[in-house]
Protein backbone atom coordinates (compact mmCIF):
# COMPACT_ATOMS: atom_id res chain seq x y z
CA UNK A 1 0.00 0.00 0.00
CA UNK A 2 1.21 3.46 -0.72
CA UNK A 3 -0.05 6.90 0.14
CA UNK A 4 -1.15 9.23 -2.63
CA UNK A 5 0.20 12.78 -2.76
CA UNK A 6 -1.79 15.00 -0.41
CA UNK A 7 -2.97 12.18 1.85
CA UNK A 8 -2.02 12.27 5.54
CA UNK A 9 0.96 10.12 6.56
CA UNK A 10 -1.21 7.74 8.63
CA UNK A 11 -3.61 6.85 5.80
CA UNK A 12 -1.96 3.56 4.89
CA UNK A 13 -1.60 2.57 8.53
CA UNK A 14 -5.27 3.27 9.27
CA UNK A 15 -6.40 1.34 6.20
CA UNK A 16 -4.19 -1.63 7.02
CA UNK A 17 -5.47 -1.67 10.61
CA UNK A 18 -9.09 -1.53 9.42
CA UNK A 19 -8.58 -4.67 7.31
CA UNK A 20 -6.21 -6.40 9.75
CA UNK A 21 -3.17 -6.29 7.44
CA UNK A 22 0.19 -6.59 9.20
CA UNK A 23 3.50 -5.06 8.12
CA UNK A 24 6.90 -5.90 9.57
CA UNK A 25 9.44 -3.05 9.53
CA UNK A 26 12.86 -3.92 8.08
CA UNK A 27 16.19 -2.36 9.05
CA UNK A 28 16.38 -0.27 5.86
CA UNK A 29 13.05 1.45 6.58
CA UNK A 30 11.00 -0.64 4.18
CA UNK A 31 8.14 -2.82 5.31
CA UNK A 32 7.55 -6.48 4.53
CA UNK A 33 4.15 -8.15 4.15
CA UNK A 34 2.73 -11.29 2.62
CA UNK A 35 1.32 -11.44 -0.89
CA UNK A 36 -2.40 -11.35 -0.19
CA UNK A 37 -5.20 -10.11 -2.44
CA UNK A 38 -7.98 -8.64 -0.30
CA UNK A 39 -11.54 -8.48 -1.63
CA UNK A 40 -13.65 -5.65 -0.23
CA UNK A 41 -17.42 -5.72 -0.86
CA UNK A 42 -19.58 -2.82 -2.04
CA UNK A 43 -20.22 -1.77 1.55
CA UNK A 44 -16.48 -1.43 2.23
CA UNK A 45 -16.44 -4.59 4.34
CA UNK A 46 -13.72 -7.22 4.15
CA UNK A 47 -15.07 -10.14 2.13
CA UNK A 48 -12.16 -12.50 1.36
CA UNK A 49 -8.41 -13.06 1.17
CA UNK A 50 -6.57 -14.86 -1.62
CA UNK A 51 -3.10 -15.79 -0.37
CA UNK A 52 0.08 -15.89 -2.39
CA UNK A 53 0.58 -15.50 -6.09
CA UNK A 54 -0.36 -19.00 -7.18
CA UNK A 55 -4.09 -19.17 -6.43
CA UNK A 56 -6.33 -19.94 -9.39
CA UNK A 57 -7.58 -16.56 -10.67
CA UNK A 58 -10.82 -18.23 -11.75
CA UNK A 59 -11.67 -18.79 -8.08
CA UNK A 60 -11.33 -15.07 -7.39
CA UNK A 61 -13.33 -14.15 -10.51
CA UNK A 62 -16.15 -16.50 -9.51
CA UNK A 63 -16.14 -15.15 -5.95
CA UNK A 64 -16.27 -11.51 -7.08
CA UNK A 65 -18.94 -12.37 -9.65
CA UNK A 66 -21.02 -13.82 -6.81
CA UNK A 67 -20.57 -10.62 -4.79
CA UNK A 68 -21.43 -8.27 -7.62
CA UNK A 69 -24.29 -10.24 -9.14
CA UNK A 70 -25.96 -11.46 -5.97
CA UNK A 71 -29.30 -9.83 -6.69
CA UNK A 72 -32.08 -11.93 -5.25
CA UNK A 73 -35.57 -11.66 -6.60
CA UNK A 74 -38.34 -12.34 -4.11
CA UNK A 75 -39.50 -15.91 -4.44
CA UNK A 76 -43.01 -16.31 -5.78
CA UNK A 77 -44.81 -18.68 -3.43
CA UNK A 78 -46.16 -21.88 -4.90
CA UNK A 79 -49.97 -21.98 -4.86
CA UNK A 80 -51.33 -24.15 -2.07
CA UNK A 81 -54.37 -26.42 -2.21
CA UNK A 82 -56.67 -23.58 -1.10
CA UNK A 83 -55.42 -21.33 -3.92
CA UNK A 84 -56.00 -24.11 -6.47
CA UNK A 85 -59.51 -24.71 -5.08
CA UNK A 86 -60.43 -21.00 -5.27
CA UNK A 87 -59.40 -20.88 -8.94
CA UNK A 88 -62.01 -23.56 -9.76
CA UNK A 89 -64.83 -21.29 -8.55
CA UNK A 90 -63.74 -18.04 -10.15
CSV table of N, CA and C in Angstrom, one decimal:
chain,number,residue,atom,x,y,z
A,1,UNK,N,0.8,-1.2,0.0
A,1,UNK,CA,0.0,0.0,0.0
A,1,UNK,C,0.9,1.2,0.0
A,2,UNK,N,0.5,2.2,-0.7
A,2,UNK,CA,1.2,3.5,-0.7
A,2,UNK,C,0.2,4.6,-0.5
A,3,UNK,N,0.8,5.7,-0.1
A,3,UNK,CA,-0.1,6.9,0.1
A,3,UNK,C,0.0,7.8,-1.1
A,4,UNK,N,-1.1,8.3,-1.5
A,4,UNK,CA,-1.1,9.2,-2.6
A,4,UNK,C,-0.7,10.6,-2.2
A,5,UNK,N,-0.2,11.4,-3.1
A,5,UNK,CA,0.2,12.8,-2.8
A,5,UNK,C,-1.0,13.5,-2.2
A,6,UNK,N,-0.7,14.2,-1.1
A,6,UNK,CA,-1.8,15.0,-0.4
A,6,UNK,C,-2.5,14.3,0.7
A,7,UNK,N,-2.3,12.9,0.8
A,7,UNK,CA,-3.0,12.2,1.9
A,7,UNK,C,-2.1,12.3,3.1
A,8,UNK,N,-2.8,12.3,4.3
A,8,UNK,CA,-2.0,12.3,5.5
A,8,UNK,C,-1.1,11.0,5.7
A,9,UNK,N,0.0,11.2,6.4
A,9,UNK,CA,1.0,10.1,6.6
A,9,UNK,C,0.4,8.8,7.1
A,10,UNK,N,-0.6,8.9,8.0
A,10,UNK,CA,-1.2,7.7,8.6
A,10,UNK,C,-2.3,7.0,7.8
A,11,UNK,N,-2.5,7.4,6.6
A,11,UNK,CA,-3.6,6.9,5.8
A,11,UNK,C,-3.4,5.4,5.6
A,12,UNK,N,-2.2,5.0,5.2
A,12,UNK,CA,-2.0,3.6,4.9
A,12,UNK,C,-2.1,2.7,6.2
A,13,UNK,N,-1.5,3.3,7.3
A,13,UNK,CA,-1.6,2.6,8.5
A,13,UNK,C,-3.0,2.4,9.0
A,14,UNK,N,-3.9,3.4,8.9
A,14,UNK,CA,-5.3,3.3,9.3
A,14,UNK,C,-6.0,2.3,8.4
A,15,UNK,N,-5.7,2.3,7.1
A,15,UNK,CA,-6.4,1.3,6.2
A,15,UNK,C,-6.0,-0.1,6.5
A,16,UNK,N,-4.7,-0.3,6.7
A,16,UNK,CA,-4.2,-1.6,7.0
A,16,UNK,C,-4.7,-2.1,8.4
A,17,UNK,N,-4.9,-1.3,9.3
A,17,UNK,CA,-5.5,-1.7,10.6
A,17,UNK,C,-6.9,-2.0,10.5
A,18,UNK,N,-7.7,-1.3,9.6
A,18,UNK,CA,-9.1,-1.5,9.4
A,18,UNK,C,-9.3,-2.9,8.8
A,19,UNK,N,-8.4,-3.4,8.0
A,19,UNK,CA,-8.6,-4.7,7.3
A,19,UNK,C,-7.6,-5.7,7.9
A,20,UNK,N,-7.1,-5.4,9.0
A,20,UNK,CA,-6.2,-6.4,9.8
A,20,UNK,C,-5.0,-6.9,8.9
A,21,UNK,N,-4.4,-6.0,8.2
A,21,UNK,CA,-3.2,-6.3,7.4
A,21,UNK,C,-2.0,-5.9,8.3
A,22,UNK,N,-1.0,-6.8,8.4
A,22,UNK,CA,0.2,-6.6,9.2
A,22,UNK,C,1.4,-6.3,8.3
A,23,UNK,N,2.2,-5.4,8.8
A,23,UNK,CA,3.5,-5.1,8.1
A,23,UNK,C,4.6,-5.2,9.1
A,24,UNK,N,5.7,-5.8,8.7
A,24,UNK,CA,6.9,-5.9,9.6
A,24,UNK,C,8.0,-4.9,9.1
A,25,UNK,N,8.4,-4.0,9.9
A,25,UNK,CA,9.4,-3.1,9.5
A,25,UNK,C,10.8,-3.8,9.4
A,26,UNK,N,11.5,-3.4,8.3
A,26,UNK,CA,12.9,-3.9,8.1
A,26,UNK,C,13.9,-2.9,8.5
A,27,UNK,N,15.1,-3.3,8.6
A,27,UNK,CA,16.2,-2.4,9.1
A,27,UNK,C,16.4,-1.2,8.1
A,28,UNK,N,16.1,-1.4,6.8
A,28,UNK,CA,16.4,-0.3,5.9
A,28,UNK,C,15.2,0.7,5.7
A,29,UNK,N,14.2,0.6,6.6
A,29,UNK,CA,13.0,1.5,6.6
A,29,UNK,C,11.9,1.0,5.7
A,30,UNK,N,12.1,-0.1,5.0
A,30,UNK,CA,11.0,-0.6,4.2
A,30,UNK,C,10.1,-1.5,5.1
A,31,UNK,N,9.0,-2.0,4.5
A,31,UNK,CA,8.1,-2.8,5.3
A,31,UNK,C,7.9,-4.1,4.5
A,32,UNK,N,7.8,-5.2,5.2
A,32,UNK,CA,7.5,-6.5,4.5
A,32,UNK,C,6.1,-7.0,4.9
A,33,UNK,N,5.5,-7.5,3.9
A,33,UNK,CA,4.2,-8.1,4.2
A,33,UNK,C,4.0,-9.3,3.2
A,34,UNK,N,3.0,-10.2,3.5
A,34,UNK,CA,2.7,-11.3,2.6
A,34,UNK,C,2.0,-10.9,1.4
A,35,UNK,N,2.0,-11.7,0.3
A,35,UNK,CA,1.3,-11.4,-0.9
A,35,UNK,C,-0.1,-11.9,-0.7
A,36,UNK,N,-1.0,-11.0,-0.4
A,36,UNK,CA,-2.4,-11.4,-0.2
A,36,UNK,C,-3.3,-10.4,-1.0
A,37,UNK,N,-4.2,-10.9,-1.7
A,37,UNK,CA,-5.2,-10.1,-2.4
A,37,UNK,C,-6.4,-10.1,-1.6
A,38,UNK,N,-6.8,-8.8,-1.2
A,38,UNK,CA,-8.0,-8.6,-0.3
A,38,UNK,C,-9.2,-8.2,-1.2
A,39,UNK,N,-10.3,-8.8,-0.9
A,39,UNK,CA,-11.5,-8.5,-1.6
A,39,UNK,C,-12.4,-7.7,-0.7
A,40,UNK,N,-12.8,-6.5,-1.0
A,40,UNK,CA,-13.7,-5.7,-0.2
A,40,UNK,C,-15.0,-5.5,-0.9
A,41,UNK,N,-16.1,-5.7,-0.2
A,41,UNK,CA,-17.4,-5.7,-0.9
A,41,UNK,C,-17.9,-4.3,-1.1
A,42,UNK,N,-19.1,-4.1,-1.7
A,42,UNK,CA,-19.6,-2.8,-2.0
A,42,UNK,C,-19.8,-1.9,-0.8
A,43,UNK,N,-20.0,-2.5,0.3
A,43,UNK,CA,-20.2,-1.8,1.5
A,43,UNK,C,-18.9,-1.4,2.3
A,44,UNK,N,-17.8,-1.7,1.6
A,44,UNK,CA,-16.5,-1.4,2.2
A,44,UNK,C,-16.1,-2.4,3.3
A,45,UNK,N,-16.8,-3.6,3.4
A,45,UNK,CA,-16.4,-4.6,4.3
A,45,UNK,C,-15.5,-5.6,3.7
A,46,UNK,N,-14.6,-6.2,4.6
A,46,UNK,CA,-13.7,-7.2,4.1
A,46,UNK,C,-14.5,-8.4,3.8
A,47,UNK,N,-14.3,-9.0,2.6
A,47,UNK,CA,-15.1,-10.1,2.1
A,47,UNK,C,-14.2,-11.4,2.0
A,48,UNK,N,-13.0,-11.3,1.6
A,48,UNK,CA,-12.2,-12.5,1.4
A,48,UNK,C,-10.7,-12.2,1.2
A,49,UNK,N,-9.9,-13.2,1.4
A,49,UNK,CA,-8.4,-13.1,1.2
A,49,UNK,C,-8.0,-14.2,0.2
A,50,UNK,N,-7.2,-13.9,-0.7
A,50,UNK,CA,-6.6,-14.9,-1.6
A,50,UNK,C,-5.1,-14.8,-1.4
A,51,UNK,N,-4.5,-15.8,-0.8
A,51,UNK,CA,-3.1,-15.8,-0.4
A,51,UNK,C,-2.2,-16.2,-1.5
A,52,UNK,N,-1.0,-15.5,-1.5
A,52,UNK,CA,0.1,-15.9,-2.4
A,52,UNK,C,-0.2,-15.4,-3.8
A,53,UNK,N,0.7,-15.9,-4.7
A,53,UNK,CA,0.6,-15.5,-6.1
A,53,UNK,C,0.2,-16.7,-7.0
A,54,UNK,N,-0.1,-17.8,-6.4
A,54,UNK,CA,-0.4,-19.0,-7.2
A,54,UNK,C,-1.8,-19.5,-7.0
A,55,UNK,N,-2.7,-18.7,-6.5
A,55,UNK,CA,-4.1,-19.2,-6.4
A,55,UNK,C,-4.7,-19.1,-7.8
A,56,UNK,N,-5.7,-19.9,-8.1
A,56,UNK,CA,-6.3,-19.9,-9.4
A,56,UNK,C,-7.2,-18.7,-9.5
A,57,UNK,N,-6.8,-17.8,-10.5
A,57,UNK,CA,-7.6,-16.6,-10.7
A,57,UNK,C,-9.1,-16.8,-10.9
A,58,UNK,N,-9.4,-17.9,-11.5
A,58,UNK,CA,-10.8,-18.2,-11.7
A,58,UNK,C,-11.6,-18.3,-10.4
A,59,UNK,N,-11.0,-18.8,-9.4
A,59,UNK,CA,-11.7,-18.8,-8.1
A,59,UNK,C,-12.0,-17.4,-7.6
A,60,UNK,N,-11.1,-16.4,-7.8
A,60,UNK,CA,-11.3,-15.1,-7.4
A,60,UNK,C,-12.4,-14.4,-8.3
A,61,UNK,N,-12.3,-14.7,-9.6
A,61,UNK,CA,-13.3,-14.2,-10.5
A,61,UNK,C,-14.7,-14.6,-10.2
A,62,UNK,N,-14.8,-15.9,-9.9
A,62,UNK,CA,-16.2,-16.5,-9.5
A,62,UNK,C,-16.6,-15.9,-8.2
A,63,UNK,N,-15.8,-15.7,-7.2
A,63,UNK,CA,-16.1,-15.1,-5.9
A,63,UNK,C,-16.6,-13.7,-6.1
A,64,UNK,N,-15.9,-12.9,-6.9
A,64,UNK,CA,-16.3,-11.5,-7.1
A,64,UNK,C,-17.6,-11.4,-7.9
A,65,UNK,N,-17.7,-12.3,-8.9
A,65,UNK,CA,-18.9,-12.4,-9.6
A,65,UNK,C,-20.1,-12.6,-8.7
A,66,UNK,N,-19.9,-13.5,-7.8
A,66,UNK,CA,-21.0,-13.8,-6.8
A,66,UNK,C,-21.3,-12.6,-6.0
A,67,UNK,N,-20.3,-11.8,-5.6
A,67,UNK,CA,-20.6,-10.6,-4.8
A,67,UNK,C,-21.3,-9.6,-5.6
A,68,UNK,N,-20.9,-9.4,-6.8
A,68,UNK,CA,-21.4,-8.3,-7.6
A,68,UNK,C,-22.8,-8.6,-8.3
A,69,UNK,N,-23.0,-9.9,-8.5
A,69,UNK,CA,-24.3,-10.2,-9.1
A,69,UNK,C,-25.3,-10.9,-8.2
A,70,UNK,N,-25.1,-10.8,-6.9
A,70,UNK,CA,-26.0,-11.5,-6.0
A,70,UNK,C,-27.2,-10.6,-5.7
A,71,UNK,N,-28.0,-10.6,-6.8
A,71,UNK,CA,-29.3,-9.8,-6.7
A,71,UNK,C,-30.4,-10.9,-6.6
A,72,UNK,N,-31.1,-10.9,-5.5
A,72,UNK,CA,-32.1,-11.9,-5.3
A,72,UNK,C,-33.5,-11.3,-5.5
A,73,UNK,N,-34.2,-12.0,-6.4
A,73,UNK,CA,-35.6,-11.7,-6.6
A,73,UNK,C,-36.4,-12.3,-5.6
A,74,UNK,N,-37.5,-11.7,-5.1
A,74,UNK,CA,-38.3,-12.3,-4.1
A,74,UNK,C,-39.0,-13.6,-4.7
A,75,UNK,N,-38.9,-14.7,-4.0
A,75,UNK,CA,-39.5,-15.9,-4.4
A,75,UNK,C,-41.0,-15.8,-4.5
A,76,UNK,N,-41.6,-16.3,-5.6
A,76,UNK,CA,-43.0,-16.3,-5.8
A,76,UNK,C,-43.5,-17.6,-5.1
A,77,UNK,N,-44.4,-17.5,-4.1
A,77,UNK,CA,-44.8,-18.7,-3.4
A,77,UNK,C,-45.6,-19.6,-4.3
A,78,UNK,N,-45.4,-20.9,-4.1
A,78,UNK,CA,-46.2,-21.9,-4.9
A,78,UNK,C,-47.6,-21.9,-4.4
A,79,UNK,N,-48.6,-22.0,-5.3
A,79,UNK,CA,-50.0,-22.0,-4.9
A,79,UNK,C,-50.3,-23.2,-4.0
A,80,UNK,N,-50.9,-23.0,-2.9
A,80,UNK,CA,-51.3,-24.2,-2.1
A,80,UNK,C,-52.6,-24.7,-2.5
A,81,UNK,N,-53.1,-25.8,-1.8
A,81,UNK,CA,-54.4,-26.4,-2.2
A,81,UNK,C,-55.6,-25.5,-2.2
A,82,UNK,N,-55.6,-24.5,-1.2
A,82,UNK,CA,-56.7,-23.6,-1.1
A,82,UNK,C,-56.7,-22.7,-2.3
A,83,UNK,N,-55.5,-22.2,-2.7
A,83,UNK,CA,-55.4,-21.3,-3.9
A,83,UNK,C,-55.9,-22.1,-5.2
A,84,UNK,N,-55.6,-23.3,-5.3
A,84,UNK,CA,-56.0,-24.1,-6.5
A,84,UNK,C,-57.5,-24.3,-6.4
A,85,UNK,N,-58.1,-24.5,-5.2
A,85,UNK,CA,-59.5,-24.7,-5.1
A,85,UNK,C,-60.3,-23.4,-5.4
A,86,UNK,N,-59.8,-22.3,-5.0
A,86,UNK,CA,-60.4,-21.0,-5.3
A,86,UNK,C,-60.5,-20.8,-6.8
A,87,UNK,N,-59.4,-21.1,-7.5
A,87,UNK,CA,-59.4,-20.9,-8.9
A,87,UNK,C,-60.5,-21.6,-9.6
A,88,UNK,N,-60.9,-22.8,-9.1
A,88,UNK,CA,-62.0,-23.6,-9.8
A,88,UNK,C,-63.4,-22.8,-9.7
A,89,UNK,N,-63.5,-22.0,-8.7
A,89,UNK,CA,-64.8,-21.3,-8.5
A,89,UNK,C,-64.8,-19.9,-9.0
A,90,UNK,N,-63.8,-19.4,-9.6
A,90,UNK,CA,-63.7,-18.0,-10.2
A,90,UNK,C,-64.1,-18.0,-11.6
